[in-house]
Every structure is written in structure tokens, then in C-alpha cells.
Amino acid sequence: MGIVNATPDSFYAASRAADGLRLVEEGADIVDVGGESTRPGSGSVDAEEECRRVLPLVESLAKRLDVPVSVDTSKPEVARRARDAGARVLNDVLALRAPGMPAEASRYPLVVLMHMLGTSPRTMQQDPRYGDVVAEVRAFLEERRAASGLAGRVWLDPGIGFGKTLEHNLELLRCLEELPGPLLVGASRKSFLGALLGAPGRPLPPEERLEGSLAAACRAAAAGAACVRVHDVRATVRALDAWKAVSR
Ligand code: HH2
């Protein structure tokens, strides 16, 4: 899944100018269009503005592409209008917790349900705590899948970076086999990679997180993930091809 952000403020600047057609040429099987940044601390935009950002892109990509277009939204109005504009995957970082979302989700052939601690990117990184992060994320995903009533049409996502410390993110990636699937994993260029690979107190910026992203994508593939959500499609396809060739 290649990422196109129709936003002025997504955390990785290059994703704001990403071209969906090029991502497919590079090997993406799905293009995910988002109109609201969910980076830690970000505020929300209203549905009208989000529609203004994503609908023209969803419509033109859906017309031109042979692969499904996904819309990254938590708002029922955006989900409804994006479906009408041609989106066939609904990617919801709130896992259908907004009123009205389950009804819109039922019109989609495929829905991604993601774990976020709490319901707001603005506050999710303020001292996130778990007793057992893997058990809690697993229970949340199973509950959301059951509540959705969409059993066979959902992918589940541990929500790397959404209300998690560096240790929480690493623990989830180490224990992907313990989570229910089919899994989608989105670790691409996220800040835990900057913290992991930078010097103490000097994390690497998003522009320097490609290698960490590729390692995380290979880890997800090794755990049998159905999908990785990435900014760097060409590099990820190459890394996964090489990983496959050297794996049993
Ligand atoms: N991460 C982001 C956005 N949407 N959706 C799923 N299912 N999983 C993720 O891990 C995920 C997601 C954040 O990345 P990005 O879209 O590049 O940044 P921003 O939210 O700043 O636009």
C-alpha cells in the first residue's frame, strides 16, 4: 500500500507530493489517499475540508488505476463520498469508533481497522501506558473486528506510533505473530525509527528513516502480514523481493 497525503502537514514532507500513478508503476497494489494528518499532536480538519482534499484525487486515481484506491479517514461523510468517488478500501485509524462509521464501512469491500490508544492523535503520545501492550492491542483488534460485523472483509493493524513509546512499538513488531490477522503494518518513516537509529536526544529526521522502514517491512513480511503501508514503494518492493529470495 503506497501512501499519498493530500495534506499540508503530514510528518514526511515528500508524502504530501506523492503521485499515486507513480507509486503503482513502482509496484504498489493499493494506493491510500489521506486528507488529514494523524501525526502526534496534530489537530483535526472538518469533513468539508477533508473532502475537498481527497475526493478529486480519489476520483482521478480510481478512474486511471487498475488497483484499488483506499481512503484514509475516520469520518462517515468522507467515507461515504469517497466510496461514491471510487474508493474500494476504507482505512480507519479509529477502527469505526466514530458514530455512523460502521454503516459506511459496510459499503466497502475491504476495511482496515487500526489500534490507537484513545481517540485523538493530539493526545495519544502523552505518556502512553499499557500493562501488556501486545495483549491489549490484540484484544482491541478482536473486539473491533467482532463489532464491525465485517469478519471476512477486514485487515487489522497494530497502529505503530499511535499512542506507543519506542519500546511499545518494538514489542509489537517483535510479537506480530501473536496478533490476529490478516495484518496490515505501517511503520514507514515513523518517529520510533528516528529514535532507534539516532543518537541519544538526537533522533534521525523522517528523511533519514528509509533503512529502518525497510527492515520493519521485511519483519512484517516474515510474520506473514497481508500488507505493508509505505511511503517508499520502489525501495520496499526491492527489499521484499530480496528478503523473499533469501528466506525459506
Ligand atoms: N499511519 C499513518 C496514517 N494512517 N493508517 C494505517 N492503517 N496504519 C498506519 O500505521 C497509519 C495509517 C501515519 O502516516 P502518514 O499518513 O504518512 O502521516 P500523516 O498522518 O502525518 O499524514
PDB file of C-alpha atoms and ligand atoms in Angstrom:
ATOM      1  CA  MET A   1       0.000   0.000   0.000  1.00  0.00           C
ATOM      2  CA  GLY A   2       1.550   3.263  -1.195  1.00  0.00           C
ATOM      3  CA  ILE A   3       0.818   6.483   0.689  1.00  0.00           C
ATOM      4  CA  VAL A   4      -0.480   9.707  -0.896  1.00  0.00           C
ATOM      5  CA  ASN A   5      -1.121  12.523   1.545  1.00  0.00           C
ATOM      6  CA  ALA A   6      -3.301  15.385   0.306  1.00  0.00           C
ATOM      7  CA  THR A   7      -2.362  17.432   3.362  1.00  0.00           C
ATOM      8  CA  PRO A   8      -0.167  20.463   4.048  1.00  0.00           C
ATOM      9  CA  ASP A   9       1.260  18.973   7.254  1.00  0.00           C
ATOM     10  CA  SER A  10       1.928  15.214   7.055  1.00  0.00           C
ATOM     11  CA  PHE A  11       5.037  14.309   9.017  1.00  0.00           C
ATOM     12  CA  TYR A  12       7.027  13.131   5.971  1.00  0.00           C
ATOM     13  CA  ALA A  13       7.058  16.083   3.581  1.00  0.00           C
ATOM     14  CA  ALA A  14       7.677  14.003   0.430  1.00  0.00           C
ATOM     15  CA  SER A  15       4.411  12.109   1.037  1.00  0.00           C
ATOM     16  CA  ARG A  16       2.497  15.359   0.527  1.00  0.00           C
ATOM     17  CA  ALA A  17       3.583  15.481  -3.106  1.00  0.00           C
ATOM     18  CA  ALA A  18       3.369  11.731  -3.742  1.00  0.00           C
ATOM     19  CA  ASP A  19       1.949  10.706  -7.105  1.00  0.00           C
ATOM     20  CA  GLY A  20      -0.415   7.716  -6.939  1.00  0.00           C
ATOM     21  CA  LEU A  21       0.208   6.697 -10.551  1.00  0.00           C
ATOM     22  CA  ARG A  22       3.942   6.582  -9.955  1.00  0.00           C
ATOM     23  CA  LEU A  23       3.512   4.532  -6.783  1.00  0.00           C
ATOM     24  CA  VAL A  24       1.628   1.918  -8.812  1.00  0.00           C
ATOM     25  CA  GLU A  25       4.315   1.915 -11.514  1.00  0.00           C
ATOM     26  CA  GLU A  26       6.763   1.244  -8.702  1.00  0.00           C
ATOM     27  CA  GLY A  27       4.748  -1.771  -7.554  1.00  0.00           C
ATOM     28  CA  ALA A  28       2.013  -0.626  -5.155  1.00  0.00           C
ATOM     29  CA  ASP A  29      -1.042  -2.911  -5.097  1.00  0.00           C
ATOM     30  CA  ILE A  30      -3.205  -0.318  -3.304  1.00  0.00           C
ATOM     31  CA  VAL A  31      -2.942   3.481  -3.124  1.00  0.00           C
ATOM     32  CA  ASP A  32      -4.027   5.054   0.184  1.00  0.00           C
ATOM     33  CA  VAL A  33      -5.186   8.685  -0.021  1.00  0.00           C
ATOM     34  CA  GLY A  34      -5.370  10.724   3.191  1.00  0.00           C
ATOM     35  CA  GLY A  35      -6.606  14.275   3.791  1.00  0.00           C
ATOM     36  CA  GLU A  36      -5.915  14.703   7.486  1.00  0.00           C
ATOM     37  CA  SER A  37      -2.555  14.258   9.166  1.00  0.00           C
ATOM     38  CA  THR A  38      -2.625  11.989  12.199  1.00  0.00           C
ATOM     39  CA  ARG A  39       0.922  12.763  13.283  1.00  0.00           C
ATOM     40  CA  PRO A  40       1.273  13.059  17.064  1.00  0.00           C
ATOM     41  CA  GLY A  41      -0.101  16.379  18.288  1.00  0.00           C
ATOM     42  CA  SER A  42      -1.998  17.191  15.082  1.00  0.00           C
ATOM     43  CA  GLY A  43      -5.432  18.802  15.257  1.00  0.00           C
ATOM     44  CA  SER A  44      -8.376  17.778  13.125  1.00  0.00           C
ATOM     45  CA  VAL A  45      -9.832  19.252   9.937  1.00  0.00           C
ATOM     46  CA  ASP A  46     -13.564  19.335   9.232  1.00  0.00           C
ATOM     47  CA  ALA A  47     -15.240  16.893   6.867  1.00  0.00           C
ATOM     48  CA  GLU A  48     -15.791  19.508   4.158  1.00  0.00           C
ATOM     49  CA  GLU A  49     -12.093  20.415   4.024  1.00  0.00           C
ATOM     50  CA  GLU A  50     -11.065  16.765   4.137  1.00  0.00           C
ATOM     51  CA  CYS A  51     -13.418  16.014   1.208  1.00  0.00           C
ATOM     52  CA  ARG A  52     -12.035  18.959  -0.725  1.00  0.00           C
ATOM     53  CA  ARG A  53      -8.548  17.489  -0.316  1.00  0.00           C
ATOM     54  CA  VAL A  54      -9.183  13.815  -1.038  1.00  0.00           C
ATOM     55  CA  LEU A  55     -12.174  13.482  -3.367  1.00  0.00           C
ATOM     56  CA  PRO A  56     -10.573  14.857  -6.565  1.00  0.00           C
ATOM     57  CA  LEU A  57      -7.570  12.575  -6.041  1.00  0.00           C
ATOM     58  CA  VAL A  58      -9.658   9.509  -5.208  1.00  0.00           C
ATOM     59  CA  GLU A  59     -11.807  10.095  -8.264  1.00  0.00           C
ATOM     60  CA  SER A  60      -8.976  10.596 -10.728  1.00  0.00           C
ATOM     61  CA  LEU A  61      -6.908   7.695  -9.341  1.00  0.00           C
ATOM     62  CA  ALA A  62      -9.910   5.336  -9.301  1.00  0.00           C
ATOM     63  CA  LYS A  63     -10.546   6.129 -12.974  1.00  0.00           C
ATOM     64  CA  ARG A  64      -6.971   5.618 -14.059  1.00  0.00           C
ATOM     65  CA  LEU A  65      -5.720   2.770 -11.898  1.00  0.00           C
ATOM     66  CA  ASP A  66      -6.295  -0.969 -12.107  1.00  0.00           C
ATOM     67  CA  VAL A  67      -5.529  -1.334  -8.394  1.00  0.00           C
ATOM     68  CA  PRO A  68      -7.914  -0.357  -5.578  1.00  0.00           C
ATOM     69  CA  VAL A  69      -7.870   3.143  -4.147  1.00  0.00           C
ATOM     70  CA  SER A  70      -8.056   3.368  -0.367  1.00  0.00           C
ATOM     71  CA  VAL A  71      -9.257   6.362   1.622  1.00  0.00           C
ATOM     72  CA  ASP A  72      -7.616   7.072   4.978  1.00  0.00           C
ATOM     73  CA  THR A  73     -10.407   8.639   7.013  1.00  0.00           C
ATOM     74  CA  SER A  74     -12.318   8.335  10.271  1.00  0.00           C
ATOM     75  CA  LYS A  75     -15.259  10.487   9.212  1.00  0.00           C
ATOM     76  CA  PRO A  76     -18.501   8.960   7.882  1.00  0.00           C
ATOM     77  CA  GLU A  77     -19.173  11.781   5.439  1.00  0.00           C
ATOM     78  CA  VAL A  78     -15.726  11.461   3.883  1.00  0.00           C
ATOM     79  CA  ALA A  79     -16.066   7.666   3.764  1.00  0.00           C
ATOM     80  CA  ARG A  80     -19.438   7.939   2.019  1.00  0.00           C
ATOM     81  CA  ARG A  81     -18.352  10.459  -0.588  1.00  0.00           C
ATOM     82  CA  ALA A  82     -15.023   8.698  -1.215  1.00  0.00           C
ATOM     83  CA  ARG A  83     -16.910   5.439  -1.833  1.00  0.00           C
ATOM     84  CA  ASP A  84     -19.068   7.252  -4.371  1.00  0.00           C
ATOM     85  CA  ALA A  85     -15.901   8.691  -5.946  1.00  0.00           C
ATOM     86  CA  GLY A  86     -14.467   5.198  -6.427  1.00  0.00           C
ATOM     87  CA  ALA A  87     -12.587   4.228  -3.247  1.00  0.00           C
ATOM     88  CA  ARG A  88     -12.821   0.498  -2.513  1.00  0.00           C
ATOM     89  CA  VAL A  89     -10.753   0.257   0.673  1.00  0.00           C
ATOM     90  CA  LEU A  90     -11.636   2.154   3.860  1.00  0.00           C
ATOM     91  CA  ASN A  91      -8.626   2.717   6.112  1.00  0.00           C
ATOM     92  CA  ASP A  92      -9.819   3.945   9.508  1.00  0.00           C
ATOM     93  CA  VAL A  93      -7.275   4.763  12.222  1.00  0.00           C
ATOM     94  CA  LEU A  94     -10.201   4.952  14.702  1.00  0.00           C
ATOM     95  CA  ALA A  95     -11.379   1.439  13.763  1.00  0.00           C
ATOM     96  CA  LEU A  96     -15.006   2.562  13.188  1.00  0.00           C
ATOM     97  CA  ARG A  97     -15.334   4.201  16.619  1.00  0.00           C
ATOM     98  CA  ALA A  98     -16.915   7.397  15.193  1.00  0.00           C
ATOM     99  CA  PRO A  99     -20.725   7.364  15.115  1.00  0.00           C
ATOM    100  CA  GLY A 100     -22.007   6.490  11.658  1.00  0.00           C
ATOM    101  CA  MET A 101     -18.772   4.810  10.502  1.00  0.00           C
ATOM    102  CA  PRO A 102     -19.911   1.154  10.762  1.00  0.00           C
ATOM    103  CA  ALA A 103     -22.768   1.845   8.321  1.00  0.00           C
ATOM    104  CA  GLU A 104     -20.387   3.467   5.812  1.00  0.00           C
ATOM    105  CA  ALA A 105     -17.851   0.663   6.255  1.00  0.00           C
ATOM    106  CA  SER A 106     -20.445  -1.917   5.294  1.00  0.00           C
ATOM    107  CA  ARG A 107     -20.427  -0.454   1.754  1.00  0.00           C
ATOM    108  CA  TYR A 108     -16.698  -1.156   1.320  1.00  0.00           C
ATOM    109  CA  PRO A 109     -15.251  -4.447   0.064  1.00  0.00           C
ATOM    110  CA  LEU A 110     -12.266  -4.091   2.418  1.00  0.00           C
ATOM    111  CA  VAL A 111     -11.844  -2.190   5.696  1.00  0.00           C
ATOM    112  CA  VAL A 112      -8.658  -1.616   7.713  1.00  0.00           C
ATOM    113  CA  LEU A 113      -9.194  -1.413  11.486  1.00  0.00           C
ATOM    114  CA  MET A 114      -6.260   0.128  13.353  1.00  0.00           C
ATOM    115  CA  HIS A 115      -5.386   0.323  17.039  1.00  0.00           C
ATOM    116  CA  MET A 116      -4.890   3.775  18.538  1.00  0.00           C
ATOM    117  CA  LEU A 117      -4.619   4.401  22.271  1.00  0.00           C
ATOM    118  CA  GLY A 118      -7.560   6.725  22.981  1.00  0.00           C
ATOM    119  CA  THR A 119      -9.268   8.527  20.144  1.00  0.00           C
ATOM    120  CA  SER A 120      -7.137  11.583  19.453  1.00  0.00           C
ATOM    121  CA  PRO A 121      -3.775  11.973  17.680  1.00  0.00           C
ATOM    122  CA  ARG A 122      -3.473  15.262  19.564  1.00  0.00           C
ATOM    123  CA  THR A 123      -3.072  13.492  22.904  1.00  0.00           C
ATOM    124  CA  MET A 124      -2.142   9.890  22.074  1.00  0.00           C
ATOM    125  CA  GLN A 125       1.588  10.349  22.699  1.00  0.00           C
ATOM    126  CA  GLN A 126       1.145  11.933  26.141  1.00  0.00           C
ATOM    127  CA  ASP A 127       2.620   9.250  28.389  1.00  0.00           C
ATOM    128  CA  PRO A 128       1.083   6.159  26.747  1.00  0.00           C
ATOM    129  CA  ARG A 129       0.865   3.193  29.148  1.00  0.00           C
ATOM    130  CA  TYR A 130      -0.102  -0.448  28.883  1.00  0.00           C
ATOM    131  CA  GLY A 131       0.002  -3.412  31.236  1.00  0.00           C
ATOM    132  CA  ASP A 132       0.830  -5.735  28.339  1.00  0.00           C
ATOM    133  CA  VAL A 133       0.888  -3.877  25.033  1.00  0.00           C
ATOM    134  CA  VAL A 134       0.623  -6.971  22.818  1.00  0.00           C
ATOM    135  CA  ALA A 135      -2.298  -8.463  24.775  1.00  0.00           C
ATOM    136  CA  GLU A 136      -4.138  -5.140  24.864  1.00  0.00           C
ATOM    137  CA  VAL A 137      -3.706  -4.426  21.158  1.00  0.00           C
ATOM    138  CA  ARG A 138      -4.777  -7.999  20.354  1.00  0.00           C
ATOM    139  CA  ALA A 139      -7.931  -7.691  22.496  1.00  0.00           C
ATOM    140  CA  PHE A 140      -8.785  -4.318  20.946  1.00  0.00           C
ATOM    141  CA  LEU A 141      -8.426  -5.604  17.376  1.00  0.00           C
ATOM    142  CA  GLU A 142     -10.502  -8.704  18.088  1.00  0.00           C
ATOM    143  CA  GLU A 143     -13.208  -6.587  19.713  1.00  0.00           C
ATOM    144  CA  ARG A 144     -13.290  -4.087  16.833  1.00  0.00           C
ATOM    145  CA  ARG A 145     -13.427  -6.859  14.261  1.00  0.00           C
ATOM    146  CA  ALA A 146     -16.354  -8.516  16.057  1.00  0.00           C
ATOM    147  CA  ALA A 147     -18.142  -5.161  16.494  1.00  0.00           C
ATOM    148  CA  SER A 148     -17.718  -4.311  12.812  1.00  0.00           C
ATOM    149  CA  GLY A 149     -19.735  -7.328  11.686  1.00  0.00           C
ATOM    150  CA  LEU A 150     -17.436  -7.442   8.632  1.00  0.00           C
ATOM    151  CA  ALA A 151     -15.455 -10.538   9.659  1.00  0.00           C
ATOM    152  CA  GLY A 152     -14.016 -11.646   6.311  1.00  0.00           C
ATOM    153  CA  ARG A 153     -13.503  -8.156   4.911  1.00  0.00           C
ATOM    154  CA  VAL A 154     -11.160  -6.603   7.462  1.00  0.00           C
ATOM    155  CA  TRP A 155      -7.453  -6.207   7.846  1.00  0.00           C
ATOM    156  CA  LEU A 156      -6.149  -5.476  11.338  1.00  0.00           C
ATOM    157  CA  ASP A 157      -3.364  -3.022  12.123  1.00  0.00           C
ATOM    158  CA  PRO A 158      -1.448  -2.647  15.423  1.00  0.00           C
ATOM    159  CA  GLY A 159      -1.134   1.098  14.775  1.00  0.00           C
ATOM    160  CA  ILE A 160       2.605   1.600  15.039  1.00  0.00           C
ATOM    161  CA  GLY A 161       3.226   5.058  16.553  1.00  0.00           C
ATOM    162  CA  PHE A 162      -0.378   5.661  17.621  1.00  0.00           C
ATOM    163  CA  GLY A 163      -0.122   6.057  21.391  1.00  0.00           C
ATOM    164  CA  LYS A 164       3.039   3.988  21.794  1.00  0.00           C
ATOM    165  CA  THR A 165       6.534   4.539  23.122  1.00  0.00           C
ATOM    166  CA  LEU A 166       9.618   3.276  21.299  1.00  0.00           C
ATOM    167  CA  GLU A 167       9.522   0.139  23.459  1.00  0.00           C
ATOM    168  CA  HIS A 168       5.809  -0.443  22.768  1.00  0.00           C
ATOM    169  CA  ASN A 169       6.406  -0.189  19.015  1.00  0.00           C
ATOM    170  CA  LEU A 170       9.366  -2.564  19.130  1.00  0.00           C
ATOM    171  CA  GLU A 171       7.481  -5.055  21.273  1.00  0.00           C
ATOM    172  CA  LEU A 172       4.544  -5.063  18.846  1.00  0.00           C
ATOM    173  CA  LEU A 173       6.829  -5.592  15.851  1.00  0.00           C
ATOM    174  CA  ARG A 174       8.658  -8.408  17.646  1.00  0.00           C
ATOM    175  CA  CYS A 175       5.357 -10.103  18.521  1.00  0.00           C
ATOM    176  CA  LEU A 176       3.379  -9.663  15.287  1.00  0.00           C
ATOM    177  CA  GLU A 177       2.743 -13.435  15.176  1.00  0.00           C
ATOM    178  CA  GLU A 178       0.691 -13.066  18.368  1.00  0.00           C
ATOM    179  CA  LEU A 179      -1.726 -10.600  16.776  1.00  0.00           C
ATOM    180  CA  PRO A 180      -4.850 -11.564  14.839  1.00  0.00           C
ATOM    181  CA  GLY A 181      -4.778 -11.139  11.070  1.00  0.00           C
ATOM    182  CA  PRO A 182      -4.808 -10.523   8.230  1.00  0.00           C
ATOM    183  CA  LEU A 183      -2.353  -7.873   9.345  1.00  0.00           C
ATOM    184  CA  LEU A 184      -1.507  -4.500   7.847  1.00  0.00           C
ATOM    185  CA  VAL A 185       1.644  -2.907   9.275  1.00  0.00           C
ATOM    186  CA  GLY A 186       2.507   0.780   8.889  1.00  0.00           C
ATOM    187  CA  ALA A 187       5.952   1.574  10.233  1.00  0.00           C
ATOM    188  CA  SER A 188       7.191   3.652   7.305  1.00  0.00           C
ATOM    189  CA  ARG A 189       9.496   6.515   8.378  1.00  0.00           C
ATOM    190  CA  LYS A 190       7.806   6.759  11.780  1.00  0.00           C
ATOM    191  CA  SER A 191       9.474   8.527  14.666  1.00  0.00           C
ATOM    192  CA  PHE A 192      10.322   5.364  16.632  1.00  0.00           C
ATOM    193  CA  LEU A 193      12.809   4.580  13.834  1.00  0.00           C
ATOM    194  CA  GLY A 194      14.354   8.013  14.273  1.00  0.00           C
ATOM    195  CA  ALA A 195      14.716   7.412  17.993  1.00  0.00           C
ATOM    196  CA  LEU A 196      16.010   3.875  17.489  1.00  0.00           C
ATOM    197  CA  LEU A 197      18.719   4.763  14.983  1.00  0.00           C
ATOM    198  CA  GLY A 198      19.634   8.300  16.046  1.00  0.00           C
ATOM    199  CA  ALA A 199      21.980   9.391  18.824  1.00  0.00           C
ATOM    200  CA  PRO A 200      20.565   9.907  22.336  1.00  0.00           C
ATOM    201  CA  GLY A 201      18.499  13.099  22.253  1.00  0.00           C
ATOM    202  CA  ARG A 202      19.126  13.491  18.515  1.00  0.00           C
ATOM    203  CA  PRO A 203      16.617  11.351  16.614  1.00  0.00           C
ATOM    204  CA  LEU A 204      17.008  10.920  12.870  1.00  0.00           C
ATOM    205  CA  PRO A 205      14.552  13.081  10.869  1.00  0.00           C
ATOM    206  CA  PRO A 206      11.920  11.413   8.603  1.00  0.00           C
ATOM    207  CA  GLU A 207      14.209  11.872   5.561  1.00  0.00           C
ATOM    208  CA  GLU A 208      16.756   9.519   7.180  1.00  0.00           C
ATOM    209  CA  ARG A 209      14.449   6.700   8.178  1.00  0.00           C
ATOM    210  CA  LEU A 210      14.334   4.654   4.955  1.00  0.00           C
ATOM    211  CA  GLU A 211      16.617   1.822   6.085  1.00  0.00           C
ATOM    212  CA  GLY A 212      14.695   1.346   9.311  1.00  0.00           C
ATOM    213  CA  SER A 213      11.451   1.327   7.344  1.00  0.00           C
ATOM    214  CA  LEU A 214      12.738  -1.405   5.039  1.00  0.00           C
ATOM    215  CA  ALA A 215      13.825  -3.536   7.990  1.00  0.00           C
ATOM    216  CA  ALA A 216      10.367  -3.142   9.536  1.00  0.00           C
ATOM    217  CA  ALA A 217       8.668  -4.058   6.240  1.00  0.00           C
ATOM    218  CA  CYS A 218      10.739  -7.244   5.997  1.00  0.00           C
ATOM    219  CA  ARG A 219       9.904  -8.077   9.599  1.00  0.00           C
ATOM    220  CA  ALA A 220       6.179  -7.653   8.818  1.00  0.00           C
ATOM    221  CA  ALA A 221       6.524  -9.894   5.768  1.00  0.00           C
ATOM    222  CA  ALA A 222       8.308 -12.519   7.841  1.00  0.00           C
ATOM    223  CA  ALA A 223       5.344 -12.514  10.224  1.00  0.00           C
ATOM    224  CA  GLY A 224       3.005 -13.144   7.287  1.00  0.00           C
ATOM    225  CA  ALA A 225       1.464  -9.670   7.120  1.00  0.00           C
ATOM    226  CA  ALA A 226      -1.001  -9.197   4.264  1.00  0.00           C
ATOM    227  CA  CYS A 227       0.096  -5.644   3.626  1.00  0.00           C
ATOM    228  CA  VAL A 228       2.682  -3.013   4.471  1.00  0.00           C
ATOM    229  CA  ARG A 229       1.721   0.678   4.244  1.00  0.00           C
ATOM    230  CA  VAL A 230       4.752   2.573   2.938  1.00  0.00           C
ATOM    231  CA  HIS A 231       5.979   5.869   1.544  1.00  0.00           C
ATOM    232  CA  ASP A 232       8.832   4.301  -0.482  1.00  0.00           C
ATOM    233  CA  VAL A 233       7.231   1.771  -2.793  1.00  0.00           C
ATOM    234  CA  ARG A 234      10.146   1.022  -5.113  1.00  0.00           C
ATOM    235  CA  ALA A 235      12.628   0.520  -2.295  1.00  0.00           C
ATOM    236  CA  THR A 236      10.168  -1.602  -0.323  1.00  0.00           C
ATOM    237  CA  VAL A 237       9.355  -3.861  -3.292  1.00  0.00           C
ATOM    238  CA  ARG A 238      13.085  -4.429  -3.840  1.00  0.00           C
ATOM    239  CA  ALA A 239      13.725  -5.117  -0.168  1.00  0.00           C
ATOM    240  CA  LEU A 240      10.816  -7.586  -0.012  1.00  0.00           C
ATOM    241  CA  ASP A 241      11.898  -9.317  -3.241  1.00  0.00           C
ATOM    242  CA  ALA A 242      15.390  -9.782  -1.839  1.00  0.00           C
ATOM    243  CA  TRP A 243      14.012 -10.850   1.535  1.00  0.00           C
ATOM    244  CA  LYS A 244      11.814 -13.477  -0.169  1.00  0.00           C
ATOM    245  CA  ALA A 245      14.750 -14.816  -2.166  1.00  0.00           C
ATOM    246  CA  VAL A 246      16.847 -15.365   0.959  1.00  0.00           C
ATOM    247  CA  SER A 247      14.009 -16.795   3.055  1.00  0.00           C
ATOM    248  CA  ARG A 248      12.615 -20.322   3.158  1.00  0.00           C
TER     249      ARG A 248
HETATM  250  N1  HH2 B   1      -0.183   5.658   9.791  1.00  0.00           N
HETATM  251  C1  HH2 B   1      -0.450   6.926   9.389  1.00  0.00           C
HETATM  252  C2  HH2 B   1      -1.661   7.222   8.767  1.00  0.00           C
HETATM  253  N2  HH2 B   1      -2.567   6.279   8.520  1.00  0.00           N
HETATM  254  N3  HH2 B   1      -3.235   4.010   8.612  1.00  0.00           N
HETATM  255  C3  HH2 B   1      -2.983   2.742   8.984  1.00  0.00           C
HETATM  256  N4  HH2 B   1      -3.874   1.774   8.725  1.00  0.00           N
HETATM  257  N5  HH2 B   1      -1.809   2.409   9.610  1.00  0.00           N
HETATM  258  C4  HH2 B   1      -0.858   3.310   9.907  1.00  0.00           C
HETATM  259  O1  HH2 B   1       0.166   2.928  10.509  1.00  0.00           O
HETATM  260  C5  HH2 B   1      -1.095   4.678   9.536  1.00  0.00           C
HETATM  261  C6  HH2 B   1      -2.314   4.994   8.878  1.00  0.00           C
HETATM  262  C7  HH2 B   1       0.576   7.985   9.596  1.00  0.00           C
HETATM  263  O2  HH2 B   1       1.423   8.083   8.472  1.00  0.00           O
HETATM  264  P1  HH2 B   1       1.291   9.200   7.335  1.00  0.00           P
HETATM  265  O3  HH2 B   1      -0.032   9.062   6.635  1.00  0.00           O
HETATM  266  O4  HH2 B   1       2.464   9.163   6.447  1.00  0.00           O
HETATM  267  O5  HH2 B   1       1.389  10.555   8.144  1.00  0.00           O
HETATM  268  P2  HH2 B   1       0.343  11.703   8.486  1.00  0.00           P
HETATM  269  O6  HH2 B   1      -0.668  11.091   9.409  1.00  0.00           O
HETATM  270  O7  HH2 B   1       1.180  12.770   9.145  1.00  0.00           O
HETATM  271  O8  HH2 B   1      -0.300  12.162   7.209  1.00  0.00           O
END
